[in-house]
Amino acid sequence: MRATAGEERRPFCQLRSTDLVKRHKPPLFVLIALVAGLAGGLLIASSLEWTPVSAGRSKPDSLSQNSSPSAARALAGQLSDLFESAADKVSVSVVPIFSEQEVQVASPFGSPEDPFRDFFGDDFFKHFFGQIPQGDQKQTVRGLGSGVIVSSDGFILTNNHVVDGAEKLTVVMSDQKKYSARVIGTDPQTDVAVIKIEAKNLPAVTLGNSDNVKVGQWVIAVGNPFQLLHTVTAGIISAKGRSNVGLADYEDFIQTDASINPGNSGGALADLDGNVIGINTAISSPSGGNVGIGFAIPVNMARNVMDQLMKQGKITRGYLALMPQDIDENLAKALRLKRTEGALVGDVTPDGPADRGGIKRGDFITTFNGEQVKNSTALRNLVAQTAPGTSVKISLLRDGRELQVKVILGERPRGRGGREQQPEAQQPEAQTSKKLGLTIQNLTPDIAQQLGYQREHGVMVTEVAPGSPAEEAGLQQGDLIKEINRVAVTSARDFNRMLASLRNGESVALLVRRGQNTFYVALQLP
């Protein structure tokens, strides 16, 4: 289930000065592409690059139709010319960004109150190590990432994690001229940032349209891996619309097999026309090195954030105030839906924009303002990229009927939401369904008050048997089951009566509340 519009998280990896810190997400680790090195040591940069294929390019004649050696050489030469032209066009506009930040580092000799220093005395340590630093010391952590010049007057697009926490930023141009940079704005929720240098007549990139890229397209990635400035690598677009990677709150990554390494973060992913279609951000790797799985922020998403940061220095996002979720074939069957592509409304905030526009729990959203909604992540991204106050048309399915509603978007709250931790709910009066491997009980006033469910109805799940249909469906202890097949459940007896009326093998749609989130679960009756 995708996070709700009110639920946010900050999954970025922290950076350490001496090693690459990997985010554990079995079986692979997601590596943020910015790595810092201690002062005086080797300066290691981290970043990622992806190379998408140029959209709309005509397909070359196959070698089988014209297979002479001269024709093959000519075709290879034409392809080489395309790569060379794209590299020349993009490389001059991708710059290294050097960052510096002071951090507190514990003294290896301990504090003045350390018992070992009390025992041996400072003279003992001075004899072997010289002057002893007192207490924690400040050290400068340096990092290297990449950025893309987007305007001739010095605006540069990069990743938030490239500049986050930096006290000093330096940009080096291709002619080795150095500029101090200031941060215009950052957006950790997309990992996008904009910085500015005071310069004129700079070579700005051409921003393309990431919606038009195709899987299999050739692309180039340009950046500064391991201080090897202006490095160009090539590959293809491996996939589009990657989400749940764990890097940002809003994810719609382009995946590429172009070689990405530490130092490429914030660099360009471009098509063979030299149009930037993505901002390289991260790699997925079990070892910290490139294994051909990299992620880039689509330039359309980055451009939307960049424009807001440049104009107003902050980000505002549209807001529906509902809980969207994806569905699989079992849940679609239980809800009598003929498709799984879309977003199911698990819950609607009372008096929120969606509620005022007529959207109800159980609606299945298929389009948003004319754009097809593939899943809950796509809906969330579409809403976020639309300005608050915009009137949008939303197509949906309700009880087998196609409807269209108009909703005026609100502004997404700035606070970060979270899920309540579920205390164990155990009561002696419990009823067990051995068939489902599920134990339930009535929602008593005491439990309702404890969990904040005073105005709710349903039955509480007090136990889920390992390996049971209930566990396979994802039910957990503490869940509140509110509906079966869109019919309200008011008691444990009610729940068992409804189950008894269903046939073996039938798919059942349960409406479940867990903490602050409400969503549907499909359960297959044995």
Steps between C-alpha positions, in 0.01 A plus 500: 500500500634843410537767763212740539496859398542589864783262566853605425842366566863594453685189382827658394825330591738682731851572377812410691841644427690176458273258326201451277189459708253267341127491565392144571209390287541123446621357281669820379624816664405841372804726492457875504744642253679749718794385709709719724869474586688636804726802458848401392382167367390382158196701391235252399189612321185308460221521248291308255433528130251349262486513125152513340434446132411792279127509438353502156819397318448308177624143502811428286484251219592153619835358401323201353357725227832660419769278644812604308803595714494855367133539592566364848791742546285787381222409741748467788648835406159665504426358844841612626433849366176513698677411825781747432257780421291436810809479723638828362167674552440381856848472655573871490189567713560236770721635779663355811368631833745488791350523848650559843349449842650512849412212731583410857735202529572330831860523616683164483647583842161540664375794703701664780281303743590166338607252775794380287636854485448530873701179552789558257504879502541735202882477514482131407296571183710807409814286506364278220257726312609857563251774585166350598181661361251583772152349455318457169659657193353660187591350166403604150310243297526554127276356233461506125189478289378630166261765377337607175507862382140589410535873425769724354497719813615227737211288627606137552274199556629220725400255774403608849739246649791660312458832684319397817679632809784657300649819642699576185429413136745547213423448132784447251440576133658317207758782469596432867352830619353464850180654634348507846140377492201575721196282551180640346277225634480129576228236497596187695170335403619467139877534567519810279694819569585821314819700559626824343838639397563860397595460135367584156494347153522147634422199277158380616364155421184433305240333722305230317168330568544195722144387429609411147794273584470135404638189663793384287602852393868585491610761753818655638582585860731792575657575836809496718555152649798461734626851403527392136335818376270510195476123465251373240353148506234342281216253540129458449181574688436181693163595651274793581284590795709331768366574848529363853877525464523674836689811389231767509137559590406555134659242270455438129854403406642423160716187527811470282798270457734786411801481729435710813750539781565719805524860379224487237218620728333803347646432157315471172329208334451602137365359176702483178369841395676646805178574686514442876224259599605417857712598799718210615433424864581151628608145427380169632796282586598219737859624509492878466627489142322520169310184401290653225203610710474875533220746561438849366229749590290569187578850379129590489474440874830679565396794281173546691689517830776717352256758362333540840832529683628761255180707511400478866773311683259236631276217381122480511318185398144409418303297752198271469489377862431137424673165542581336164615142464592254228296188433589154373286252310355349818386836635370605159299178486364554851397857412366389160738722310611400152839671520787546744649813340385790715483605864247374754380751758544336839393801704394863458571776751170661606450848353824471302529590129412147384203478737368838388540392137288188553767229513409211728675208663504205259517717187755386242678795337604447136596848372613828654446811288523295182809302607472124540550387861708181497521452876486680833853637459413653165189664650702638789763646266239651266322668791826628649608656170172691465470841665268541799174667402491329160166355391563149368283235335524151645353191334410208723305177528233461769282190526570416136411849374742747340482844659684829466536747784659843531725569797672821605837395639609616842859562609688207642581553870868554573512280810618143485241237580555165659325184598396437854665208667242234572473385860400141546125462533407190693163418655366170634188510281663406171372293209731299278455410135718193452418515132672838464748467784358813657383593849276803540304678770249782527628857510432591862488863622822450695690370198350767276619773737843342534550490123320823412212313333215662699293570187583177322321168458631154422681209662854489635754242385662357812696212348614383155616141458835455319457373145125559503295669225470801730877533530549453126252784445711727721270530800668583831418499867333831587334546160140621502282325239225744402335341196465173311431549129395861574248396765561646847608264779367590846588194711693174505172313455423720199844423354458122535148511357624682189787257451264203531295631208799499265614211282832318532763644265327836480706821520392731780574872529559614858514868593766531770614783722854488633602801706423809295470309172196332348536265203359191326640147533411203280458168680454168320262265678643146519 
